[in-house]
Amino acid sequence: MQSPLYSKHAQQYDTAVTDNVYNAKFERPTLQSMIGELEGKDVLDLGCGSGVYVDFFIAKGANKITCVDYSSAMVDIVKQKYAQRVEAYVQDAAQGLPNVNSNSIDLIVSPLMLHYIEDLTPLFTDIARVLKPEGQFVFSTHHPFGDFECSQTGNYFERELLHDEWNTIGEPVKVSFYRRSLTELTQGLMEHGLVISQISEGQVGEDVKAIDPDAYAFLSTKPNFIFIKSQKL
Ligand SMILES: C[S@@+](CC[C@H](N)C(=O)[O-])C[C@H]1O[C@@H](n2cnc3c(N)ncnc32)[C@H](O)[C@@H]1O
């Protein structure tokens, strides 16, 4: 399921997330703080968007960087920015990772993508396949308790497609995504031999208090994203 936020508005999305609150001052600092040593490691950015994590991977000394995204507009932006340094291609992660060799990746990072996939089984199967032994899968996604506020069914344990409008680019754009329970998310990892080593609910930077007091009040009192680090046995 593809929102125009990531296709038609890809360029505006890239500009917006460079220094906004939710991505630049909350999501990226939290997820990046959970990523360890990357010197010489092979990294896969799953749902890479416009490649806002690539500079971080390069600065940490990553070896091969592969970026995949459903949106060709996003992949084009990554190619324009990092032509020689990164391999970027279109892939629907719901179908798994058919172009990635088994036991070839040290770290898979997936910032804010999993909630666009209904059934995570094919993807988790392939994540376990392509990671090297002790390789890590580190991701962020919508917090199950946060999304439950928008539930129409009222059944927390039943997966649910939700529809919303976000102002990320300064105008409302329709988005649809799946809400799932914490049990579904964490059991899915464990059933594929991915052992959870860290869970975070993020911490918004103190500087946000002055920049956007409403966002600060929200993010410092309500669950919004969940951040999980797991490792292949
Ligand atoms: C919220 S954006 C995050 C982008 C980037 N990770 C970041 O942190 O800025 C979600 C991204 O997931 C991508 N996406 C959505 N569904 C996908 C799928 N089934 N397979 C691969 N990418 C997908 C979208 O195209 C979009 O670029």
mmCIF file of C-alpha atoms and ligand atoms in Angstrom:
data_model
loop_
_atom_site.group_PDB
_atom_site.id
_atom_site.type_symbol
_atom_site.label_atom_id
_atom_site.label_comp_id
_atom_site.label_asym_id
_atom_site.label_seq_id
_atom_site.Cartn_x
_atom_site.Cartn_y
_atom_site.Cartn_z
ATOM 1 C CA MET A 1 0.000 0.000 0.000
ATOM 2 C CA GLN A 2 1.615 3.187 -1.199
ATOM 3 C CA SER A 3 0.817 6.653 0.176
ATOM 4 C CA PRO A 4 1.385 9.653 -2.116
ATOM 5 C CA LEU A 5 3.444 10.990 0.789
ATOM 6 C CA TYR A 6 6.243 8.662 -0.371
ATOM 7 C CA SER A 7 5.689 8.810 -4.146
ATOM 8 C CA LYS A 8 4.166 12.047 -5.484
ATOM 9 C CA HIS A 9 5.498 14.033 -2.497
ATOM 10 C CA ALA A 10 8.821 12.190 -2.076
ATOM 11 C CA GLN A 11 10.949 15.303 -2.621
ATOM 12 C CA GLN A 12 8.925 17.354 -0.125
ATOM 13 C CA TYR A 13 9.084 14.461 2.333
ATOM 14 C CA ASP A 14 12.872 14.404 2.007
ATOM 15 C CA THR A 15 13.044 18.130 2.778
ATOM 16 C CA ALA A 16 10.598 17.875 5.696
ATOM 17 C CA VAL A 17 12.320 15.021 7.531
ATOM 18 C CA THR A 18 15.752 16.633 7.347
ATOM 19 C CA ASP A 19 15.179 18.632 10.512
ATOM 20 C CA ASN A 20 11.596 18.083 11.730
ATOM 21 C CA VAL A 21 10.683 16.988 15.252
ATOM 22 C CA TYR A 22 9.245 13.482 14.763
ATOM 23 C CA ASN A 23 11.998 12.165 12.474
ATOM 24 C CA ALA A 24 15.082 14.303 13.060
ATOM 25 C CA LYS A 25 14.697 15.010 16.783
ATOM 26 C CA PHE A 26 12.937 11.886 17.985
ATOM 27 C CA GLU A 27 13.060 8.858 15.667
ATOM 28 C CA ARG A 28 16.585 9.058 14.257
ATOM 29 C CA PRO A 29 18.434 9.966 17.487
ATOM 30 C CA THR A 30 16.678 7.118 19.325
ATOM 31 C CA LEU A 31 17.177 4.419 16.686
ATOM 32 C CA GLN A 32 20.738 5.495 15.894
ATOM 33 C CA SER A 33 21.639 5.318 19.603
ATOM 34 C CA MET A 34 20.693 1.610 19.494
ATOM 35 C CA ILE A 35 23.057 0.827 16.590
ATOM 36 C CA GLY A 36 26.519 -0.353 17.619
ATOM 37 C CA GLU A 37 29.855 -0.537 15.819
ATOM 38 C CA LEU A 38 29.526 -0.397 11.994
ATOM 39 C CA GLU A 39 33.173 -0.303 10.868
ATOM 40 C CA GLY A 40 33.481 -2.593 7.832
ATOM 41 C CA LYS A 41 29.922 -3.912 8.206
ATOM 42 C CA ASP A 42 27.427 -4.575 5.422
ATOM 43 C CA VAL A 43 24.186 -2.692 6.045
ATOM 44 C CA LEU A 44 20.698 -2.932 4.535
ATOM 45 C CA ASP A 45 18.322 0.025 4.955
ATOM 46 C CA LEU A 46 14.832 -1.448 4.582
ATOM 47 C CA GLY A 47 12.235 1.171 3.641
ATOM 48 C CA CYS A 48 15.054 3.663 3.208
ATOM 49 C CA GLY A 49 12.885 6.544 2.004
ATOM 50 C CA SER A 50 15.105 9.315 0.664
ATOM 51 C CA GLY A 51 18.182 7.866 2.384
ATOM 52 C CA VAL A 52 18.265 10.003 5.518
ATOM 53 C CA TYR A 53 20.208 7.280 7.373
ATOM 54 C CA VAL A 54 22.984 6.936 4.781
ATOM 55 C CA ASP A 55 25.248 9.713 6.117
ATOM 56 C CA PHE A 56 25.082 8.051 9.543
ATOM 57 C CA PHE A 57 26.131 4.676 8.092
ATOM 58 C CA ILE A 58 29.008 6.298 6.164
ATOM 59 C CA ALA A 59 30.189 8.257 9.220
ATOM 60 C CA LYS A 60 30.240 5.005 11.225
ATOM 61 C CA GLY A 61 32.480 3.352 8.622
ATOM 62 C CA ALA A 62 29.970 0.946 7.069
ATOM 63 C CA ASN A 63 31.264 -1.124 4.156
ATOM 64 C CA LYS A 64 28.506 -1.993 1.677
ATOM 65 C CA ILE A 65 25.276 0.021 2.046
ATOM 66 C CA THR A 66 22.130 -1.260 0.332
ATOM 67 C CA CYS A 67 18.932 0.811 0.317
ATOM 68 C CA VAL A 68 15.554 -0.629 -0.680
ATOM 69 C CA ASP A 69 12.152 0.997 -0.832
ATOM 70 C CA TYR A 70 8.774 0.362 -2.441
ATOM 71 C CA SER A 71 8.740 3.883 -3.895
ATOM 72 C CA SER A 72 10.753 4.447 -7.074
ATOM 73 C CA ALA A 73 10.644 8.209 -6.357
ATOM 74 C CA MET A 74 12.436 7.601 -3.053
ATOM 75 C CA VAL A 75 14.970 5.247 -4.659
ATOM 76 C CA ASP A 76 15.691 7.885 -7.341
ATOM 77 C CA ILE A 77 16.465 10.454 -4.622
ATOM 78 C CA VAL A 78 18.877 8.009 -2.936
ATOM 79 C CA LYS A 79 20.596 7.345 -6.274
ATOM 80 C CA GLN A 80 20.936 11.079 -6.976
ATOM 81 C CA LYS A 81 22.477 11.715 -3.558
ATOM 82 C CA TYR A 82 24.705 8.659 -3.198
ATOM 83 C CA ALA A 83 25.193 7.301 -6.728
ATOM 84 C CA GLN A 84 28.606 5.670 -6.270
ATOM 85 C CA ARG A 85 28.435 4.842 -2.590
ATOM 86 C CA VAL A 86 25.098 3.041 -2.219
ATOM 87 C CA GLU A 87 23.255 0.288 -4.046
ATOM 88 C CA ALA A 88 19.589 1.344 -4.160
ATOM 89 C CA TYR A 89 16.649 -0.434 -5.750
ATOM 90 C CA VAL A 90 12.878 -0.785 -5.626
ATOM 91 C CA GLN A 91 11.554 -3.683 -3.571
ATOM 92 C CA ASP A 92 8.217 -4.375 -1.948
ATOM 93 C CA ALA A 93 9.347 -5.628 1.453
ATOM 94 C CA ALA A 94 6.035 -7.470 1.863
ATOM 95 C CA GLN A 95 7.452 -9.942 -0.690
ATOM 96 C CA GLY A 96 10.640 -10.447 1.347
ATOM 97 C CA LEU A 97 14.170 -9.764 0.112
ATOM 98 C CA PRO A 98 14.564 -12.002 -2.972
ATOM 99 C CA ASN A 99 17.614 -10.086 -4.290
ATOM 100 C CA VAL A 100 19.669 -10.373 -1.104
ATOM 101 C CA ASN A 101 22.015 -13.336 -0.597
ATOM 102 C CA SER A 102 21.639 -15.555 2.447
ATOM 103 C CA ASN A 103 24.005 -14.857 5.385
ATOM 104 C CA SER A 104 25.297 -11.662 3.733
ATOM 105 C CA ILE A 105 24.187 -8.737 5.925
ATOM 106 C CA ASP A 106 25.550 -7.616 9.327
ATOM 107 C CA LEU A 107 22.823 -5.086 10.099
ATOM 108 C CA ILE A 108 19.317 -4.463 8.795
ATOM 109 C CA VAL A 109 17.883 -1.098 9.807
ATOM 110 C CA SER A 110 14.209 -0.379 9.150
ATOM 111 C CA PRO A 111 13.017 3.045 10.281
ATOM 112 C CA LEU A 112 9.221 3.488 10.284
ATOM 113 C CA MET A 113 8.334 1.000 7.542
ATOM 114 C CA LEU A 114 6.920 -2.189 9.107
ATOM 115 C CA HIS A 115 3.448 -0.710 9.771
ATOM 116 C CA TYR A 116 2.867 -0.541 6.009
ATOM 117 C CA ILE A 117 3.039 -4.335 5.741
ATOM 118 C CA GLU A 118 0.029 -6.466 6.570
ATOM 119 C CA ASP A 119 1.645 -9.875 7.008
ATOM 120 C CA LEU A 120 5.201 -9.656 8.332
ATOM 121 C CA THR A 121 5.898 -13.398 7.957
ATOM 122 C CA PRO A 122 7.572 -13.362 4.482
ATOM 123 C CA LEU A 123 9.722 -10.391 5.476
ATOM 124 C CA PHE A 124 10.788 -11.772 8.869
ATOM 125 C CA THR A 125 11.581 -15.127 7.200
ATOM 126 C CA ASP A 126 13.883 -13.364 4.743
ATOM 127 C CA ILE A 127 15.433 -11.070 7.357
ATOM 128 C CA ALA A 128 16.465 -14.175 9.297
ATOM 129 C CA ARG A 129 17.778 -15.730 6.055
ATOM 130 C CA VAL A 130 19.903 -12.794 4.864
ATOM 131 C CA LEU A 131 21.422 -11.831 8.222
ATOM 132 C CA LYS A 132 24.791 -13.337 9.081
ATOM 133 C CA PRO A 133 24.889 -15.309 12.342
ATOM 134 C CA GLU A 134 24.678 -12.732 15.183
ATOM 135 C CA GLY A 135 23.589 -10.113 12.635
ATOM 136 C CA GLN A 136 21.168 -7.505 13.943
ATOM 137 C CA PHE A 137 17.750 -6.252 12.893
ATOM 138 C CA VAL A 138 17.012 -2.833 14.409
ATOM 139 C CA PHE A 139 13.791 -1.012 13.605
ATOM 140 C CA SER A 140 11.239 1.564 14.643
ATOM 141 C CA THR A 141 7.517 1.396 14.022
ATOM 142 C CA HIS A 142 4.290 2.874 15.325
ATOM 143 C CA HIS A 143 3.788 2.108 19.012
ATOM 144 C CA PRO A 144 0.950 -0.454 19.348
ATOM 145 C CA PHE A 145 -0.515 1.456 22.299
ATOM 146 C CA GLY A 146 -0.399 4.774 20.417
ATOM 147 C CA ASP A 147 -2.154 3.380 17.344
ATOM 148 C CA PHE A 148 -4.808 1.690 19.487
ATOM 149 C CA GLU A 149 -6.151 5.194 20.252
ATOM 150 C CA CYS A 150 -7.303 5.259 16.576
ATOM 151 C CA SER A 151 -8.823 1.759 16.568
ATOM 152 C CA GLN A 152 -12.277 1.426 15.019
ATOM 153 C CA THR A 153 -12.738 -2.187 16.121
ATOM 154 C CA GLY A 154 -11.694 -1.749 19.747
ATOM 155 C CA ASN A 155 -10.040 -5.176 19.555
ATOM 156 C CA TYR A 156 -6.399 -4.546 20.475
ATOM 157 C CA PHE A 157 -5.318 -8.081 19.533
ATOM 158 C CA GLU A 158 -6.774 -8.027 16.009
ATOM 159 C CA ARG A 159 -4.604 -6.522 13.254
ATOM 160 C CA GLU A 160 -6.356 -3.467 11.804
ATOM 161 C CA LEU A 161 -5.921 -1.227 8.766
ATOM 162 C CA LEU A 162 -6.103 2.429 9.831
ATOM 163 C CA HIS A 163 -6.463 5.550 7.695
ATOM 164 C CA ASP A 164 -5.245 8.996 8.653
ATOM 165 C CA GLU A 165 -4.026 12.319 7.254
ATOM 166 C CA TRP A 166 -0.604 13.640 8.200
ATOM 167 C CA ASN A 167 0.786 17.164 7.864
ATOM 168 C CA THR A 168 4.418 16.032 7.535
ATOM 169 C CA ILE A 169 4.987 18.150 4.398
ATOM 170 C CA GLY A 170 2.888 21.134 5.503
ATOM 171 C CA GLU A 171 -0.347 19.988 3.860
ATOM 172 C CA PRO A 172 -2.589 17.019 4.747
ATOM 173 C CA VAL A 173 -1.761 13.813 2.883
ATOM 174 C CA LYS A 174 -3.708 10.558 3.264
ATOM 175 C CA VAL A 175 -1.880 7.577 4.740
ATOM 176 C CA SER A 176 -2.984 4.030 5.569
ATOM 177 C CA PHE A 177 -1.115 1.645 7.832
ATOM 178 C CA TYR A 178 -1.566 -1.477 9.919
ATOM 179 C CA ARG A 179 -1.995 -1.476 13.667
ATOM 180 C CA ARG A 180 -0.830 -4.670 15.355
ATOM 181 C CA SER A 181 -0.391 -5.818 18.953
ATOM 182 C CA LEU A 182 2.916 -5.864 20.758
ATOM 183 C CA THR A 183 2.507 -9.633 21.002
ATOM 184 C CA GLU A 184 2.216 -10.043 17.217
ATOM 185 C CA LEU A 185 5.277 -7.889 16.626
ATOM 186 C CA THR A 186 7.548 -9.463 19.226
ATOM 187 C CA GLN A 187 6.390 -13.063 18.723
ATOM 188 C CA GLY A 188 6.931 -12.666 14.983
ATOM 189 C CA LEU A 189 10.584 -11.858 15.638
ATOM 190 C CA MET A 190 11.115 -14.663 18.106
ATOM 191 C CA GLU A 191 9.419 -17.260 15.874
ATOM 192 C CA HIS A 192 12.047 -16.437 13.239
ATOM 193 C CA GLY A 193 14.999 -16.853 15.593
ATOM 194 C CA LEU A 194 15.439 -13.122 16.174
ATOM 195 C CA VAL A 195 16.106 -12.495 19.857
ATOM 196 C CA ILE A 196 15.159 -9.108 21.240
ATOM 197 C CA SER A 197 18.002 -7.410 23.091
ATOM 198 C CA GLN A 198 16.614 -3.894 23.530
ATOM 199 C CA ILE A 199 13.266 -2.106 23.457
ATOM 200 C CA SER A 200 12.874 1.668 23.661
ATOM 201 C CA GLU A 201 9.926 4.036 23.451
ATOM 202 C CA GLY A 202 12.220 6.933 22.570
ATOM 203 C CA GLN A 203 13.043 10.170 24.296
ATOM 204 C CA VAL A 204 12.336 13.505 22.663
ATOM 205 C CA GLY A 205 15.173 16.041 22.837
ATOM 206 C CA GLU A 206 14.873 18.839 25.417
ATOM 207 C CA ASP A 207 15.483 21.380 22.620
ATOM 208 C CA VAL A 208 12.071 20.460 21.166
ATOM 209 C CA LYS A 209 10.419 22.182 24.142
ATOM 210 C CA ALA A 210 11.348 25.566 22.648
ATOM 211 C CA ILE A 211 10.968 24.600 18.972
ATOM 212 C CA ASP A 212 7.529 22.938 19.187
ATOM 213 C CA PRO A 213 5.998 22.899 22.702
ATOM 214 C CA ASP A 214 2.928 20.890 21.581
ATOM 215 C CA ALA A 215 5.030 18.151 20.002
ATOM 216 C CA TYR A 216 7.260 18.108 23.078
ATOM 217 C CA ALA A 217 4.251 17.775 25.393
ATOM 218 C CA PHE A 218 2.850 14.948 23.255
ATOM 219 C CA LEU A 219 6.061 12.979 22.785
ATOM 220 C CA SER A 220 7.114 13.290 26.428
ATOM 221 C CA THR A 221 3.780 11.997 27.778
ATOM 222 C CA LYS A 222 2.320 9.612 25.138
ATOM 223 C CA PRO A 223 3.622 6.468 23.367
ATOM 224 C CA ASN A 224 4.281 7.230 19.699
ATOM 225 C CA PHE A 225 6.983 4.988 18.208
ATOM 226 C CA ILE A 226 8.526 1.779 19.509
ATOM 227 C CA PHE A 227 12.176 0.894 18.826
ATOM 228 C CA ILE A 228 13.360 -2.715 18.864
ATOM 229 C CA LYS A 229 16.812 -4.240 18.481
ATOM 230 C CA SER A 230 17.037 -7.956 17.753
ATOM 231 C CA GLN A 231 19.774 -10.403 16.876
ATOM 232 C CA LYS A 232 19.884 -13.589 14.816
ATOM 233 C CA LEU A 233 20.837 -16.559 16.990
HETATM 234 C C1 LIG B 1 7.899 6.838 7.092
HETATM 235 S S1 LIG B 1 8.821 6.559 5.642
HETATM 236 C C2 LIG B 1 10.420 6.301 6.350
HETATM 237 C C3 LIG B 1 11.521 6.498 5.366
HETATM 238 C C4 LIG B 1 12.926 6.432 5.969
HETATM 239 N N1 LIG B 1 13.175 5.145 6.572
HETATM 240 C C5 LIG B 1 13.111 7.534 6.971
HETATM 241 O O1 LIG B 1 13.391 7.245 8.128
HETATM 242 O O2 LIG B 1 12.982 8.698 6.567
HETATM 243 C C6 LIG B 1 8.313 4.942 5.178
HETATM 244 C C7 LIG B 1 9.002 4.404 3.930
HETATM 245 O O3 LIG B 1 8.626 3.028 3.779
HETATM 246 C C8 LIG B 1 8.417 2.785 2.408
HETATM 247 N N2 LIG B 1 7.555 1.616 2.271
HETATM 248 C C9 LIG B 1 6.227 1.525 2.519
HETATM 249 N N3 LIG B 1 5.781 0.286 2.246
HETATM 250 C C10 LIG B 1 6.855 -0.425 1.829
HETATM 251 C C11 LIG B 1 7.044 -1.761 1.386
HETATM 252 N N4 LIG B 1 6.021 -2.611 1.347
HETATM 253 N N5 LIG B 1 8.275 -2.148 1.013
HETATM 254 C C12 LIG B 1 9.327 -1.282 1.049
HETATM 255 N N6 LIG B 1 9.204 0.000 1.461
HETATM 256 C C13 LIG B 1 7.991 0.419 1.840
HETATM 257 C C14 LIG B 1 7.789 4.062 1.874
HETATM 258 O O4 LIG B 1 7.889 4.156 0.470
HETATM 259 C C15 LIG B 1 8.594 5.111 2.648
HETATM 260 O O5 LIG B 1 9.735 5.514 1.932
#
